[in-house]
Coordinates of C-alpha atoms in Angstrom, one line a residue:
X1318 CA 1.1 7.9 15.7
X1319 CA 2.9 6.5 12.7
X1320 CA 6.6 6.5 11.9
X1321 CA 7.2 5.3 8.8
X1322 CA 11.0 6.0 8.3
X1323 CA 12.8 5.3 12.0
X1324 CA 16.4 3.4 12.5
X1325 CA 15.2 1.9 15.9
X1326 CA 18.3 -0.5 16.6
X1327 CA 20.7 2.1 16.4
X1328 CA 19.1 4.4 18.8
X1329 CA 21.5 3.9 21.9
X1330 CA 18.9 2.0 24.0
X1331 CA 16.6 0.5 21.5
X1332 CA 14.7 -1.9 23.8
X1333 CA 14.0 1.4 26.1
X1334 CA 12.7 2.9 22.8
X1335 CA 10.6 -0.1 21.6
X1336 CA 9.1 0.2 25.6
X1337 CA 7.9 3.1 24.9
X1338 CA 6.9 2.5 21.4
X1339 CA 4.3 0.1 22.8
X1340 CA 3.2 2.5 25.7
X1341 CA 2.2 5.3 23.1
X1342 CA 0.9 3.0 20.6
X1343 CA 3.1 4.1 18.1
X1344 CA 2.9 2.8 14.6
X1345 CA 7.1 2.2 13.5
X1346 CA 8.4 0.9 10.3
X1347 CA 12.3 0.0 11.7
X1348 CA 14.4 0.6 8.5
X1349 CA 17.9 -1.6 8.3
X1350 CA 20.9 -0.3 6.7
X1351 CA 22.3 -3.4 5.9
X1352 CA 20.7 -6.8 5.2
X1353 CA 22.6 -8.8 7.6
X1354 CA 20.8 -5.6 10.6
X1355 CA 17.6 -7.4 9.6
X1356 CA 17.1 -10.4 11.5
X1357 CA 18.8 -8.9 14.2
X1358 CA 16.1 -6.0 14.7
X1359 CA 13.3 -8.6 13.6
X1360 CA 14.7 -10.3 17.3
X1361 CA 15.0 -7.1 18.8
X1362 CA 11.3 -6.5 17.9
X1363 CA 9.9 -9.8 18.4
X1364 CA 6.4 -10.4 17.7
X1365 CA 5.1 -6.6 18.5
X1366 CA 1.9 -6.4 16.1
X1367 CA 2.8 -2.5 15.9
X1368 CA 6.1 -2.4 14.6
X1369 CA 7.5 -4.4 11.1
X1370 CA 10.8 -4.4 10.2
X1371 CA 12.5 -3.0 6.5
X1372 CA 15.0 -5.0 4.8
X1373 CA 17.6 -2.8 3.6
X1374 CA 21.1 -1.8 2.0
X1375 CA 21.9 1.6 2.6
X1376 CA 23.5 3.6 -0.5
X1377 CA 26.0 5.4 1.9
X1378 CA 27.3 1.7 2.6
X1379 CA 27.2 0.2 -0.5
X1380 CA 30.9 1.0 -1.2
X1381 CA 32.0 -0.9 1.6
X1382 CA 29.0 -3.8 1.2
X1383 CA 28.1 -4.5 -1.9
X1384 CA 28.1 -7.8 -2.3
X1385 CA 25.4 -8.1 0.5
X1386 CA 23.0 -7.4 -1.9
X1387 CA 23.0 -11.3 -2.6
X1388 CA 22.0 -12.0 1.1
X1389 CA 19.1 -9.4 0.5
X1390 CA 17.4 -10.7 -2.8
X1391 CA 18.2 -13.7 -1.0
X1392 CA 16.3 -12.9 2.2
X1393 CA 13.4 -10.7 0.2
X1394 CA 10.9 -13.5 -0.1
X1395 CA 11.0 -13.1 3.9
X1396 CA 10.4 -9.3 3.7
X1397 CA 7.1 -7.3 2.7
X1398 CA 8.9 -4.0 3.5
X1399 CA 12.0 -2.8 2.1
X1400 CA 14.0 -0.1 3.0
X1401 CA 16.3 1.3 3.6
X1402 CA 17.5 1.5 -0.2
X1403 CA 18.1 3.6 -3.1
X1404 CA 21.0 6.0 -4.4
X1405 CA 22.8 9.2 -2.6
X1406 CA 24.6 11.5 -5.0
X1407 CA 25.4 13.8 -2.4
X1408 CA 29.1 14.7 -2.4
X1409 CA 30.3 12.4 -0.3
X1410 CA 29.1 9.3 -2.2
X1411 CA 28.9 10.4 -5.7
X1412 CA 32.0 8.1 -6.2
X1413 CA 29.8 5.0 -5.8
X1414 CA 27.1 5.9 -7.6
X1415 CA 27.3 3.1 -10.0
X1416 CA 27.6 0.7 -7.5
X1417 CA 24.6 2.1 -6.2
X1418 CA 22.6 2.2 -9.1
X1419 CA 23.6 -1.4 -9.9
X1420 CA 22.1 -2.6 -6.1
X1421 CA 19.7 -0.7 -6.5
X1422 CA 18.5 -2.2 -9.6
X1423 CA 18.7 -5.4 -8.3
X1424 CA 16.7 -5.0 -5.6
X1425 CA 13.9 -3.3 -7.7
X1426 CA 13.8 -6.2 -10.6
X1427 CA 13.9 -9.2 -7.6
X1428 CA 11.2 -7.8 -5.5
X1429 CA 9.1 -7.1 -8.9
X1430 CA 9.9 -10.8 -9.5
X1431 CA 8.2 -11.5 -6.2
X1432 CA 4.9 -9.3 -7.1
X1433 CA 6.3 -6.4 -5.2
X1434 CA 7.0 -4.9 -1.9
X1435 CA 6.8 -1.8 0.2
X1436 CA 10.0 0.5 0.0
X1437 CA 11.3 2.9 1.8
X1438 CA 13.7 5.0 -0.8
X1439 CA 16.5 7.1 -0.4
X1440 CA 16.9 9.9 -3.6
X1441 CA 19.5 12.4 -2.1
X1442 CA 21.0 14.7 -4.7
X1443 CA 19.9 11.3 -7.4
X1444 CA 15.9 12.2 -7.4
X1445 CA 16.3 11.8 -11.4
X1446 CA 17.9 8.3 -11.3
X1447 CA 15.7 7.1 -8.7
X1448 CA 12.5 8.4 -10.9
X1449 CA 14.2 6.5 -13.4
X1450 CA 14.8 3.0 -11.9
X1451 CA 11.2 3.2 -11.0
X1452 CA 10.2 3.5 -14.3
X1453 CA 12.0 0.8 -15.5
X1454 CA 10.4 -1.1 -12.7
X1455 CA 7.5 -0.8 -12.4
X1456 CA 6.3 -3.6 -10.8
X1457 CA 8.7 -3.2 -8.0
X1458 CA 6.4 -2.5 -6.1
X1459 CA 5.1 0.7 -3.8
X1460 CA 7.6 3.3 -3.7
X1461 CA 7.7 5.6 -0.8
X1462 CA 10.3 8.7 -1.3
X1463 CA 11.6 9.2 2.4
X1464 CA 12.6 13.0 3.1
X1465 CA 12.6 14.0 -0.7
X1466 CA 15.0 17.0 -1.3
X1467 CA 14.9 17.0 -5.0
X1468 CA 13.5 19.6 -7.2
X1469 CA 9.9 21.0 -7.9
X1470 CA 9.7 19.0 -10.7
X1471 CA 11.3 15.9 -9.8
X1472 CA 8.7 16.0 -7.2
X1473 CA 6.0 16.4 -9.8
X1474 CA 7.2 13.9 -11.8
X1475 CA 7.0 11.8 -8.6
X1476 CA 3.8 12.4 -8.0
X1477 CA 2.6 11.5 -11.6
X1478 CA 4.3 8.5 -11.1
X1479 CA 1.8 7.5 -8.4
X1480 CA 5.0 7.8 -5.7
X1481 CA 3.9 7.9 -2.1
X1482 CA 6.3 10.4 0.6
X1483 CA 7.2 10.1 3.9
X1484 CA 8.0 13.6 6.2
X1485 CA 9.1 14.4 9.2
X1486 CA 9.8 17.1 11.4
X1487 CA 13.4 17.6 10.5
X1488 CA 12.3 18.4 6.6
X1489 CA 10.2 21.0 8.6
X1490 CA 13.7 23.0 9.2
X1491 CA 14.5 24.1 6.1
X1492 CA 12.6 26.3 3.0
X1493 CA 12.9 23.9 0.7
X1494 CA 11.5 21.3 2.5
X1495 CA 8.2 22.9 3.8
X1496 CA 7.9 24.1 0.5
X1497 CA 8.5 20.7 -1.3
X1498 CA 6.1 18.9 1.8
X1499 CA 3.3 21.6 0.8
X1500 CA 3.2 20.3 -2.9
X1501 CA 2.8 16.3 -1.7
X1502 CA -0.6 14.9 -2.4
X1503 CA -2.4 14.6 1.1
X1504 CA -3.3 11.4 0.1
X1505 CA 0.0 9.9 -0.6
X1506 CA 1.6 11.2 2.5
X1507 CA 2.7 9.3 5.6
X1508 CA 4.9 10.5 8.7
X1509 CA 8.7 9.3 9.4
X1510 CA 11.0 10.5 11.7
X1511 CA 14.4 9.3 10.5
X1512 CA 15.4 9.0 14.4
X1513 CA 18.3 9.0 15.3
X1514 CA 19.9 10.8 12.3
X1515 CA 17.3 13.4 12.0
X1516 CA 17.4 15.2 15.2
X1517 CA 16.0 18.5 17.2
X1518 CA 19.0 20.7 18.3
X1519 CA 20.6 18.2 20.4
X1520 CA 18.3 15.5 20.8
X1521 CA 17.5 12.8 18.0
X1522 CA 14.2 12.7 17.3
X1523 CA 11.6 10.1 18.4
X1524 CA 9.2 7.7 16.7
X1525 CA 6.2 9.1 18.8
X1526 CA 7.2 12.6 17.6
X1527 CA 6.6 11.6 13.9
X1528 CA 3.4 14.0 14.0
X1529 CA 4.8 16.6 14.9
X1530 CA 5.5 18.1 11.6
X1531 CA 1.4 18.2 11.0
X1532 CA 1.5 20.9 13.2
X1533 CA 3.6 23.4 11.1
X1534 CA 2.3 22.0 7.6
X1535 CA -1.4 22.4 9.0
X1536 CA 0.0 25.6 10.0
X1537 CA 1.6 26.8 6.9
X1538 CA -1.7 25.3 4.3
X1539 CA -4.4 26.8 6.5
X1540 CA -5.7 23.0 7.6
X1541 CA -6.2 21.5 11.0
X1542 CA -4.0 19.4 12.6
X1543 CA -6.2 16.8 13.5
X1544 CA -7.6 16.3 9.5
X1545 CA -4.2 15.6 9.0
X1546 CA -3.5 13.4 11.1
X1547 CA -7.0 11.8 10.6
X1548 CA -5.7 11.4 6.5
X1549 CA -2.4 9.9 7.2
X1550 CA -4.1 7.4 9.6
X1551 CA -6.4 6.7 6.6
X1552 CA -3.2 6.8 4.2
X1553 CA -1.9 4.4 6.3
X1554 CA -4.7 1.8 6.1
X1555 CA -4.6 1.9 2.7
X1556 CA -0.7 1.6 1.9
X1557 CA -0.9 -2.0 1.8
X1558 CA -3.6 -2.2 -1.3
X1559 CA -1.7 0.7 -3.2
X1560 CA 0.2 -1.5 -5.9

């Protein structure tokens, strides 16, 4: 099982989570919201081979902590994942798009200064912008679109971009989002979860239930759910080379 999207430390009992993390197996990139969040997971998590830890600056938060995008380029040479990071143009943060795009161009130009790293990227209601910092960075590294909710062709821009996605059972619950996950190359695909935001009626969702949206895409694409899984594991494995 792989989750390759998951807020572990601000689950309400993280270390009960990260127990059961390691009795499953599970596979969990722990995205941070804000730089100074990133050692403090790393000592949550501890030296647990199974589960690496993001450094990120959220662009919900970056009108309230911007200038902590010092103490990240500062703490990047420490960090082979990023995440999470990027730009939200959603309503509700539109106002601070600048400020977003300005972060988030930082980040992108210091970890192509440092031959690149993993990402884990936002692109909320900003798809085009994102598309666009990537290309202007191209050596940032490997970007990995988390939940992508843009259009059909910002997606296939994406994708000819050599982007990688991440999806989850929550993108499962709407149209769009079955319909955008059924256009993703199989081979740039990996699972997330987005636990706890990203929940199931009541309940937030869990790193070990990462897989479960295989079911319904195998489902919906006439596959089976076990070649699916079998690729991402395989998609997985190779994430690290794929610069």
């Amino acid at each position: 099982m792989i989750d390759l999207h998951c807020h572990i430390d601000l689950y309400p009992e993280p270390a009960s989570i990260l127990r059961e993390v390691d009795a499953r197996g599970t596979y969990v990139l722990a995205v941070t919201t804000t730089p100074k969040a990133w050692r403090g997971t790393g000592k949550l998590v501890g030296a647990r081979k199974r589960v690496r830890v993001a450094l990120g600056l959220h662009p919900e938060l970056v009108a309230l902590r911007y200038s902590e995008v010092a103490l990240l380029c500062e703490l990047l040479p420490e960090a082979r994942f990023v995440g999470e990071i990027g730009l939200d143009g959603s309503p509700a943060h539109r106002s601070s798009l600048g400020l977003q795009q300005e972060v988030f161009e930082r980040i992108l130009e210091a970890s192509a200064s440092l031959g690149g790293r993993i990402m884990s990227i936002h692109s909320r209601g900003a798809a085009t912008l994102v598309l666009d910092a990537l290309e202007r960075h191209r050596g940032a590294g490997v970007p990995i679109l988390h939940w992508f909710t843009g259009t059909v062709s910002e997606l296939e821009r994406a994708i000819a971009m050599g982007c990688w996605f991440s999806i989850g059972p929550a993108m499962f619950q709407s149209k769009k989002g079955r319909d955008l996950a059924l256009r993703m190359p199989l081979k740039r695909v990996l699972t997330e979860t987005d636990g706890p935001f990203a929940r199931n009626g009541q309940n937030a969702i869990m790193p070990w239930q990462a897989y479960d949206c295989l079911v319904e895409l195998a489902s919906l694409s006439g596959g089976e759910p076990d070649e699916l899984r079998q690729q991402v594991q395989e998609n997985f494995r190779s994430l690290s080379t794929a610069r």
